[in-house]
mmCIF file of C-alpha atoms in Angstrom:
data_model
loop_
_atom_site.group_PDB
_atom_site.id
_atom_site.type_symbol
_atom_site.label_atom_id
_atom_site.label_comp_id
_atom_site.label_asym_id
_atom_site.label_seq_id
_atom_site.Cartn_x
_atom_site.Cartn_y
_atom_site.Cartn_z
ATOM 1 C CA MET A 497 0.056 0.019 -0.097
ATOM 2 C CA THR A 498 3.166 2.410 0.347
ATOM 3 C CA GLY A 499 3.979 1.519 -2.722
ATOM 4 C CA LEU A 500 0.586 2.143 -3.977
ATOM 5 C CA GLY A 501 0.372 5.554 -1.971
ATOM 6 C CA PHE A 502 3.224 6.733 -4.089
ATOM 7 C CA ALA A 503 1.767 6.011 -7.414
ATOM 8 C CA SER A 504 -1.989 7.483 -6.511
ATOM 9 C CA SER A 505 0.894 10.655 -5.530
ATOM 10 C CA SER A 506 1.918 11.057 -8.598
ATOM 11 C CA LEU A 507 -0.865 10.092 -10.390
ATOM 12 C CA SER A 508 -3.081 12.788 -8.264
ATOM 13 C CA GLU A 509 -3.144 15.610 -11.344
ATOM 14 C CA GLN A 510 -4.444 13.430 -13.786
ATOM 15 C CA ILE A 511 -6.872 11.189 -11.376
ATOM 16 C CA ALA A 512 -8.727 15.069 -10.038
ATOM 17 C CA ASN A 513 -8.333 15.528 -13.907
ATOM 18 C CA PRO A 514 -12.508 14.215 -14.863
ATOM 19 C CA GLY A 515 -11.716 13.170 -18.618
ATOM 20 C CA SER A 516 -8.207 11.099 -17.585
ATOM 21 C CA THR A 517 -7.992 7.107 -17.583
ATOM 22 C CA ALA A 518 -6.769 7.514 -13.658
ATOM 23 C CA ASN A 519 -10.110 9.413 -13.025
ATOM 24 C CA GLY A 520 -12.391 6.629 -14.912
ATOM 25 C CA VAL A 521 -10.701 3.919 -12.825
ATOM 26 C CA ALA A 522 -10.701 5.575 -9.583
ATOM 27 C CA ILE A 523 -14.372 6.747 -9.842
ATOM 28 C CA ALA A 524 -14.935 3.400 -10.407
ATOM 29 C CA CYS A 525 -13.016 1.715 -7.186
ATOM 30 C CA SER A 526 -14.815 4.703 -5.418
ATOM 31 C CA SER A 527 -18.341 2.918 -6.285
ATOM 32 C CA VAL A 528 -17.155 -0.319 -4.810
ATOM 33 C CA GLY A 529 -16.003 2.150 -1.703
ATOM 34 C CA VAL A 530 -19.013 3.526 -1.104
ATOM 35 C CA ALA A 531 -20.684 -0.168 -1.275
ATOM 36 C CA LEU A 532 -18.510 -2.077 1.508
ATOM 37 C CA VAL A 533 -19.250 1.173 3.684
ATOM 38 C CA PHE A 534 -23.000 -0.021 3.508
ATOM 39 C CA ILE A 535 -22.511 -3.095 3.545
ATOM 40 C CA ALA A 536 -19.978 -2.602 7.093
ATOM 41 C CA VAL A 537 -22.820 0.204 8.491
ATOM 42 C CA THR A 538 -26.403 -1.947 7.818
ATOM 43 C CA GLY A 539 -24.670 -5.188 8.835
ATOM 44 C CA LEU A 540 -23.923 -3.448 12.477
ATOM 45 C CA VAL A 541 -27.485 -1.761 12.289
ATOM 46 C CA LYS A 542 -28.631 -4.797 12.143
ATOM 47 C CA LYS A 543 -26.765 -6.747 14.713
ATOM 48 C CA MET A 544 -26.500 -4.049 17.302
ATOM 49 C CA VAL A 545 -30.174 -2.346 16.943
ATOM 50 C CA ILE A 546 -32.392 -4.463 15.290
ATOM 51 C CA GLU A 547 -31.075 -7.680 16.441
ATOM 52 C CA LYS A 548 -30.732 -6.816 20.316
ATOM 53 C CA THR A 549 -34.640 -5.731 21.328
ATOM 54 C CA THR A 550 -38.182 -5.274 19.815
ATOM 55 C CA LYS A 551 -38.241 -1.533 21.609
ATOM 56 C CA TRP A 552 -37.346 1.502 19.682
ATOM 57 C CA THR A 553 -35.208 2.804 22.546
ATOM 58 C CA LEU A 554 -31.825 1.336 20.233
ATOM 59 C CA ALA A 555 -33.529 2.917 17.113
ATOM 60 C CA ILE A 556 -33.955 5.829 18.556
ATOM 61 C CA ILE A 557 -30.253 6.435 20.042
ATOM 62 C CA CYS A 558 -28.651 5.619 16.800
ATOM 63 C CA PHE A 559 -30.759 7.509 14.554
ATOM 64 C CA GLY A 560 -30.749 10.273 16.646
ATOM 65 C CA THR A 561 -26.259 10.148 16.957
ATOM 66 C CA ALA A 562 -26.293 9.242 13.620
ATOM 67 C CA ALA A 563 -28.443 13.111 12.601
ATOM 68 C CA CYS A 564 -27.112 14.888 15.065
ATOM 69 C CA CYS A 565 -23.366 14.352 13.797
ATOM 70 C CA LEU A 566 -25.138 15.294 10.225
ATOM 71 C CA ILE A 567 -26.617 18.784 11.265
ATOM 72 C CA VAL A 568 -23.135 19.768 13.496
ATOM 73 C CA SER A 569 -20.506 18.583 10.098
ATOM 74 C CA PRO A 570 -17.959 19.098 10.813
ATOM 75 C CA PRO A 571 -18.404 17.836 14.314
ATOM 76 C CA PRO A 572 -15.212 18.744 17.200
ATOM 77 C CA ALA A 573 -13.414 16.182 18.686
ATOM 78 C CA TYR A 574 -15.400 16.088 21.790
ATOM 79 C CA MET A 575 -18.493 15.317 20.036
ATOM 80 C CA ASN A 576 -18.102 11.691 18.863
ATOM 81 C CA PRO A 577 -17.504 10.749 22.658
ATOM 82 C CA LEU A 578 -20.075 12.704 24.157
ATOM 83 C CA LEU A 579 -22.932 10.723 22.152
ATOM 84 C CA ILE A 580 -21.941 7.174 23.193
ATOM 85 C CA PHE A 581 -21.703 8.732 26.793
ATOM 86 C CA VAL A 582 -25.455 9.875 26.093
ATOM 87 C CA GLY A 583 -26.530 7.084 24.754
ATOM 88 C CA GLY A 584 -25.280 4.931 27.091
ATOM 89 C CA ALA A 585 -26.615 7.132 30.227
ATOM 90 C CA ILE A 586 -30.204 6.359 27.903
ATOM 91 C CA THR A 587 -29.661 2.767 28.817
ATOM 92 C CA THR A 588 -28.503 2.687 31.926
ATOM 93 C CA PHE A 589 -31.664 4.443 33.466
ATOM 94 C CA MET A 590 -34.379 2.897 30.724
ATOM 95 C CA PRO A 591 -32.453 -0.496 30.205
ATOM 96 C CA ILE A 592 -33.560 -2.528 27.504
ATOM 97 C CA SER A 593 -33.980 -6.057 29.123
ATOM 98 C CA GLU A 594 -33.719 -6.712 32.533
ATOM 99 C CA ASN A 595 -33.010 -9.938 31.268
ATOM 100 C CA ASP A 596 -29.346 -8.806 29.962
ATOM 101 C CA VAL A 597 -28.335 -7.832 33.013
ATOM 102 C CA ASP A 598 -28.977 -10.862 35.355
ATOM 103 C CA GLU A 599 -27.479 -12.989 32.460
ATOM 104 C CA LYS A 600 -23.981 -14.449 33.416
ATOM 105 C CA LEU A 601 -21.284 -14.719 30.904
ATOM 106 C CA PRO A 602 -19.108 -17.084 30.713
ATOM 107 C CA PRO A 603 -15.240 -16.417 31.791
ATOM 108 C CA ALA A 604 -13.036 -14.555 29.891
ATOM 109 C CA GLY A 605 -9.760 -16.189 30.767
ATOM 110 C CA LYS A 606 -5.911 -15.566 31.368
ATOM 111 C CA ILE A 607 -4.499 -12.355 30.825
ATOM 112 C CA GLY A 608 -0.754 -11.297 30.782
ATOM 113 C CA CYS A 609 -1.356 -8.114 32.447
ATOM 114 C CA SER A 610 -2.475 -7.523 36.107
ATOM 115 C CA VAL A 611 -5.781 -5.327 37.181
ATOM 116 C CA TRP A 612 -3.753 -2.195 38.542
ATOM 117 C CA GLY A 613 -1.244 -2.895 35.005
ATOM 118 C CA GLY A 614 -4.897 -2.168 33.772
ATOM 119 C CA VAL A 615 -5.553 0.496 35.274
ATOM 120 C CA LEU A 616 -2.633 2.088 34.701
ATOM 121 C CA ILE A 617 -2.861 1.411 30.968
ATOM 122 C CA PHE A 618 -6.325 2.550 31.310
ATOM 123 C CA LEU A 619 -5.579 6.258 32.767
ATOM 124 C CA LEU A 620 -2.937 6.627 30.245
ATOM 125 C CA TYR A 621 -5.291 6.076 27.408
ATOM 126 C CA LEU A 622 -7.619 8.757 28.783
ATOM 127 C CA ALA A 623 -4.967 10.917 29.377
ATOM 128 C CA LEU A 624 -3.956 10.728 25.613
ATOM 129 C CA ALA A 625 -7.567 11.046 24.756
ATOM 130 C CA ALA A 626 -8.300 14.053 27.078
ATOM 131 C CA TRP A 627 -4.984 15.450 24.636
ATOM 132 C CA THR A 628 -5.634 14.205 21.406
ATOM 133 C CA VAL A 629 -9.209 16.664 22.136
ATOM 134 C CA TYR A 630 -7.444 19.820 22.908
ATOM 135 C CA ASP A 631 -4.673 19.359 19.949
ATOM 136 C CA ASP A 632 -7.429 18.409 17.863
ATOM 137 C CA ALA A 633 -9.184 22.206 18.478
ATOM 138 C CA VAL A 634 -5.260 23.952 18.487
ATOM 139 C CA ASP A 635 -3.217 21.889 15.589
ATOM 140 C CA HIS A 636 -5.534 21.366 12.145
ATOM 141 C CA GLY A 637 -1.883 19.080 11.138
ATOM 142 C CA TRP A 638 -2.513 16.458 8.810
ATOM 143 C CA LEU A 639 -1.199 13.873 11.308
ATOM 144 C CA ILE A 640 -4.055 14.790 14.177
ATOM 145 C CA PRO A 641 -7.084 13.132 12.154
ATOM 146 C CA PHE A 642 -5.137 9.858 12.017
ATOM 147 C CA LEU A 643 -4.645 9.783 15.945
ATOM 148 C CA SER A 644 -8.801 10.998 16.435
ATOM 149 C CA ALA A 645 -9.926 8.631 14.663
ATOM 150 C CA GLY A 646 -7.482 5.482 17.008
ATOM 151 C CA MET A 647 -8.844 6.873 19.781
ATOM 152 C CA PHE A 648 -12.061 7.319 19.289
ATOM 153 C CA VAL A 649 -13.329 5.504 16.582
ATOM 154 C CA TRP A 650 -13.304 1.492 16.891
ATOM 155 C CA GLY A 651 -13.501 -1.472 14.163
ATOM 156 C CA GLY A 652 -12.451 -2.706 11.344
ATOM 157 C CA GLY A 653 -11.654 -0.843 7.444
ATOM 158 C CA PRO A 654 -15.098 0.289 6.551
ATOM 159 C CA VAL A 655 -16.056 1.610 9.841
ATOM 160 C CA VAL A 656 -13.215 3.112 10.901
ATOM 161 C CA LEU A 657 -11.745 4.599 7.301
ATOM 162 C CA PRO A 658 -15.460 6.441 6.593
ATOM 163 C CA MET A 659 -14.955 9.084 9.872
ATOM 164 C CA LEU A 660 -11.478 9.578 9.196
ATOM 165 C CA MET A 661 -12.355 10.841 5.909
ATOM 166 C CA THR A 662 -14.305 13.239 7.028
ATOM 167 C CA THR A 663 -11.774 14.806 8.928
ATOM 168 C CA LEU A 664 -8.573 14.521 6.145
ATOM 169 C CA THR A 665 -10.843 15.478 2.879
ATOM 170 C CA PRO A 666 -10.817 17.050 0.968
ATOM 171 C CA GLN A 667 -8.608 20.073 2.692
ATOM 172 C CA TRP A 668 -5.435 17.122 3.245
ATOM 173 C CA ILE A 669 -6.574 14.701 0.655
ATOM 174 C CA ASP A 670 -8.559 14.501 -2.465
ATOM 175 C CA GLN A 671 -12.223 12.658 -1.667
ATOM 176 C CA THR A 672 -11.188 10.169 -4.742
ATOM 177 C CA ILE A 673 -8.463 9.328 -4.087
ATOM 178 C CA PHE A 674 -9.752 8.230 -0.336
ATOM 179 C CA ILE A 675 -12.604 6.192 -1.135
ATOM 180 C CA THR A 676 -10.495 4.754 -4.579
ATOM 181 C CA GLY A 677 -8.147 3.414 -1.133
ATOM 182 C CA ILE A 678 -10.865 2.312 1.213
ATOM 183 C CA ALA A 679 -11.594 -0.184 -1.719
ATOM 184 C CA ILE A 680 -7.741 -1.202 -2.751
ATOM 185 C CA ALA A 681 -7.139 -1.945 1.301
ATOM 186 C CA GLU A 682 -10.039 -4.177 1.858
ATOM 187 C CA MET A 683 -8.530 -6.227 -1.180
ATOM 188 C CA MET A 684 -5.908 -7.358 1.672
ATOM 189 C CA PRO A 685 -5.734 -8.878 5.108
ATOM 190 C CA GLY A 686 -5.291 -5.460 7.429
ATOM 191 C CA PRO A 687 -7.316 -2.307 5.686
ATOM 192 C CA VAL A 688 -7.186 -0.296 8.229
ATOM 193 C CA PHE A 689 -2.903 -1.191 8.547
ATOM 194 C CA ASN A 690 -2.746 -0.547 4.573
ATOM 195 C CA MET A 691 -4.795 2.647 4.575
ATOM 196 C CA SER A 692 -3.134 4.486 6.885
ATOM 197 C CA CYS A 693 0.134 3.334 4.796
ATOM 198 C CA PHE A 694 -1.585 4.557 1.593
ATOM 199 C CA LEU A 695 -2.466 8.075 3.554
ATOM 200 C CA GLY A 696 0.473 9.055 5.608
ATOM 201 C CA VAL A 697 3.121 8.762 2.593
ATOM 202 C CA GLN A 698 0.921 10.756 0.396
ATOM 203 C CA LEU A 699 0.075 13.137 2.964
ATOM 204 C CA ALA A 700 4.081 13.292 4.137
ATOM 205 C CA LEU A 701 4.973 14.043 0.418
ATOM 206 C CA ALA A 702 2.485 16.815 0.048
ATOM 207 C CA ASN A 703 3.816 18.577 3.140
ATOM 208 C CA ASN A 704 7.400 18.068 2.424
ATOM 209 C CA PHE A 705 7.936 15.650 5.285
ATOM 210 C CA PRO A 706 9.781 12.350 5.130
ATOM 211 C CA TRP A 707 8.138 10.089 3.955
ATOM 212 C CA ALA A 708 8.914 6.859 5.507
ATOM 213 C CA GLU A 709 8.568 8.724 9.019
ATOM 214 C CA GLY A 710 5.177 9.974 8.073
ATOM 215 C CA THR A 711 4.272 6.836 7.252
ATOM 216 C CA VAL A 712 5.298 5.402 10.122
ATOM 217 C CA LEU A 713 3.622 8.001 12.317
ATOM 218 C CA ALA A 714 0.400 7.671 11.020
ATOM 219 C CA TRP A 715 0.169 4.023 11.271
ATOM 220 C CA VAL A 716 1.204 3.893 15.349
ATOM 221 C CA ALA A 717 -1.241 7.235 15.023
ATOM 222 C CA LEU A 718 -4.478 4.992 13.444
ATOM 223 C CA ILE A 719 -3.512 1.720 15.288
ATOM 224 C CA GLY A 720 -1.327 2.116 18.971
ATOM 225 C CA PRO A 721 -4.784 4.003 20.346
ATOM 226 C CA GLY A 722 -6.808 0.615 20.015
ATOM 227 C CA VAL A 723 -3.928 -1.337 20.917
ATOM 228 C CA VAL A 724 -3.246 0.788 24.027
ATOM 229 C CA LEU A 725 -6.936 0.057 24.774
ATOM 230 C CA THR A 726 -7.041 -3.663 24.551
ATOM 231 C CA PHE A 727 -4.196 -4.146 26.873
ATOM 232 C CA GLY A 728 -5.254 -1.702 29.380
ATOM 233 C CA ALA A 729 -9.186 -3.168 29.022
ATOM 234 C CA MET A 730 -8.707 -6.589 29.030
ATOM 235 C CA PRO A 731 -7.368 -6.992 32.596
ATOM 236 C CA LEU A 732 -10.546 -4.794 33.759
ATOM 237 C CA TRP A 733 -13.019 -6.711 31.272
ATOM 238 C CA ASN A 734 -13.934 -9.659 34.050
ATOM 239 C CA LYS A 735 -14.426 -6.679 36.980
ATOM 240 C CA LEU A 736 -15.919 -4.057 34.188
ATOM 241 C CA ARG A 737 -18.982 -6.960 33.197
ATOM 242 C CA SER A 738 -20.132 -7.418 36.229
ATOM 243 C CA PHE A 739 -21.173 -4.335 37.364
ATOM 244 C CA LYS A 740 -25.035 -3.818 36.353
ATOM 245 C CA PHE A 741 -24.538 -0.356 35.376
ATOM 246 C CA TYR A 742 -22.340 -1.319 32.636
ATOM 247 C CA ASN A 743 -24.832 -4.397 31.048
ATOM 248 C CA LYS A 744 -27.064 -1.377 31.246
ATOM 249 C CA ALA A 745 -24.865 1.329 29.407
ATOM 250 C CA LEU A 746 -23.422 -1.638 26.859
ATOM 251 C CA PRO A 747 -26.559 -1.186 23.999
ATOM 252 C CA GLY A 748 -26.996 2.153 24.286
ATOM 253 C CA LEU A 749 -23.067 2.673 23.839
ATOM 254 C CA ASN A 750 -23.054 0.164 20.731
ATOM 255 C CA ALA A 751 -26.367 1.741 19.296
ATOM 256 C CA ALA A 752 -24.748 5.451 19.494
ATOM 257 C CA ALA A 753 -21.470 4.182 18.015
ATOM 258 C CA VAL A 754 -22.727 2.538 15.222
ATOM 259 C CA GLY A 755 -24.785 5.991 14.600
ATOM 260 C CA LEU A 756 -22.195 7.911 14.377
ATOM 261 C CA LEU A 757 -21.028 5.226 11.531
ATOM 262 C CA VAL A 758 -24.689 5.681 10.085
ATOM 263 C CA SER A 759 -24.224 9.314 9.510
ATOM 264 C CA THR A 760 -20.789 8.814 7.882
ATOM 265 C CA VAL A 761 -22.634 6.683 4.453
ATOM 266 C CA PHE A 762 -23.673 9.991 3.730
ATOM 267 C CA THR A 763 -20.825 11.614 3.889
ATOM 268 C CA VAL A 764 -19.210 8.936 1.777
ATOM 269 C CA TYR A 765 -21.970 8.681 -0.991
ATOM 270 C CA GLY A 766 -22.029 12.408 -0.953
ATOM 271 C CA ALA A 767 -18.526 13.055 -2.213
ATOM 272 C CA LEU A 768 -19.153 10.277 -4.178
ATOM 273 C CA GLU A 769 -21.819 12.332 -6.453
ATOM 274 C CA ASP A 770 -19.564 14.991 -6.490
ATOM 275 C CA ARG A 771 -16.544 14.091 -7.946
ATOM 276 C CA SER A 772 -17.933 11.807 -10.993
ATOM 277 C CA THR A 773 -18.821 12.475 -14.010
ATOM 278 C CA TRP A 774 -21.347 9.933 -14.992
ATOM 279 C CA LYS A 775 -23.542 9.820 -11.956
ATOM 280 C CA PRO A 776 -25.967 7.422 -13.036
ATOM 281 C CA GLY A 777 -22.449 4.965 -14.290
ATOM 282 C CA SER A 778 -21.253 5.546 -9.999
ATOM 283 C CA ARG A 779 -24.582 4.677 -8.801
ATOM 284 C CA ALA A 780 -24.834 1.553 -10.993
ATOM 285 C CA VAL A 781 -21.581 0.436 -10.080
ATOM 286 C CA ALA A 782 -22.020 1.507 -6.285
ATOM 287 C CA LEU A 783 -25.006 -1.037 -6.713
ATOM 288 C CA CYS A 784 -23.798 -4.235 -8.657
ATOM 289 C CA ALA A 785 -20.416 -3.856 -6.207
ATOM 290 C CA TYR A 786 -23.563 -4.553 -3.110
ATOM 291 C CA ALA A 787 -25.487 -7.142 -4.686
ATOM 292 C CA LEU A 788 -22.082 -9.260 -5.816
ATOM 293 C CA ILE A 789 -20.191 -8.610 -2.127
ATOM 294 C CA ASP A 790 -23.241 -8.902 -0.117
ATOM 295 C CA LEU A 791 -25.340 -11.094 -2.129
ATOM 296 C CA MET A 792 -23.529 -13.240 -4.245
ATOM 297 C CA LYS A 793 -20.758 -13.259 -2.065
ATOM 298 C CA VAL A 794 -17.709 -12.359 -4.321
ATOM 299 C CA GLU A 795 -14.455 -11.532 -2.921
ATOM 300 C CA VAL A 796 -13.589 -7.579 -2.693
ATOM 301 C CA PRO A 797 -10.801 -8.395 -5.232
ATOM 302 C CA TYR A 798 -12.502 -9.198 -8.038
ATOM 303 C CA VAL A 799 -15.003 -6.556 -7.988
ATOM 304 C CA VAL A 800 -12.469 -3.992 -7.236
ATOM 305 C CA LEU A 801 -10.533 -5.313 -10.423
ATOM 306 C CA ALA A 802 -14.026 -5.384 -12.691
ATOM 307 C CA ALA A 803 -14.937 -2.060 -12.084
ATOM 308 C CA GLY A 804 -11.224 -0.700 -12.610
ATOM 309 C CA VAL A 805 -11.829 -2.245 -15.754
ATOM 310 C CA ALA A 806 -15.090 -0.622 -16.492
ATOM 311 C CA GLY A 807 -14.151 2.689 -15.392
ATOM 312 C CA TYR A 808 -11.271 2.544 -18.189
ATOM 313 C CA LEU A 809 -13.506 1.059 -20.791
ATOM 314 C CA TRP A 810 -15.453 4.373 -20.214
ATOM 315 C CA ALA A 811 -13.055 6.769 -19.983
ATOM 316 C CA PHE A 812 -11.281 5.373 -23.110
ATOM 317 C CA VAL A 813 -14.561 5.828 -25.092
ATOM 318 C CA GLN A 814 -15.864 9.063 -23.472
ATOM 319 C CA PRO A 815 -15.215 12.394 -25.478
ATOM 320 C CA ASP A 816 -12.490 14.974 -23.635
ATOM 321 C CA PRO A 817 -14.647 17.221 -21.646
ATOM 322 C CA ASN A 818 -11.311 19.887 -22.418
ATOM 323 C CA SER A 819 -11.706 19.650 -26.030
ATOM 324 C CA ALA A 820 -15.295 20.119 -26.110
ATOM 325 C CA ALA A 821 -14.737 23.366 -23.901
ATOM 326 C CA VAL A 822 -15.795 26.429 -26.647
ATOM 327 C CA THR A 823 -15.315 29.930 -25.206
ATOM 328 C CA ALA A 824 -18.390 32.488 -25.867
ATOM 329 C CA ALA A 825 -17.836 35.754 -27.457
ATOM 330 C CA PRO A 826 -18.414 38.551 -25.955
ATOM 331 C CA ALA A 827 -21.658 40.738 -27.013
ATOM 332 C CA TRP A 828 -20.585 44.069 -27.668
#
């Protein structure tokens, strides 16, 4: 992905040109990226909201959170954790099921860190989270969005990356390149790791920063907080899940977190609509990609490659919009 990042950086002007072959391929692959995000988000809505309870509480939390994110766009760094906290507070006082609270959970198994070690790591994580919120308000550089996404967004590639897109595009990187990167990263294991390398090298080169250091910093900022949180939370997990208030809050926390992701579907699709020179075609590719991946279970690499070929053929046969431009004579 670092090599693809170099290639994307060198082709950035061609990708931005609506009449180029590179733009046609990128838009087609971006359509697959939109489909992947939609598949991931709808899967989470079904798992964390629809299948949890027949009550409307989780649905209200989920889609209310999404509506807040769409109204306040771009949201400040503190808004996401605040909305998640509110979602947990709602189900704490309005539990969706008393049976979930009294359910006996199996033991978590052995862990390699003591409880006090976990407490120390967890406190350091909270301190870093507070610093991230502060730094996001005063530092508008290209690296802090990676740390913010790593601190406050948890999940796989289609979950984390759209949230990162809301803060990096279009100021730091072109939206088409970003969405294309999502589709390419999903072709390989470890999409978050791959995408951090893909973006890190491009942002470093664009800002006259050493590309190797920029790539490593982007990777550490995006991956590191999750690793630290895992080591901090696992020793506390047996204690934490025995608390009734936590079991009551957990469905609301999850529903609010999913709501944050629902709002990104509009962000990603809106970016595709803005950048596509043939909107009906990009919509058709997105729909076909959704059907192939989610319903027919076709592997993502085959779908991305097919979309890239379709985008190349479409760009090859379409007329160059620049050659058709006519300058009107001034009327005197």
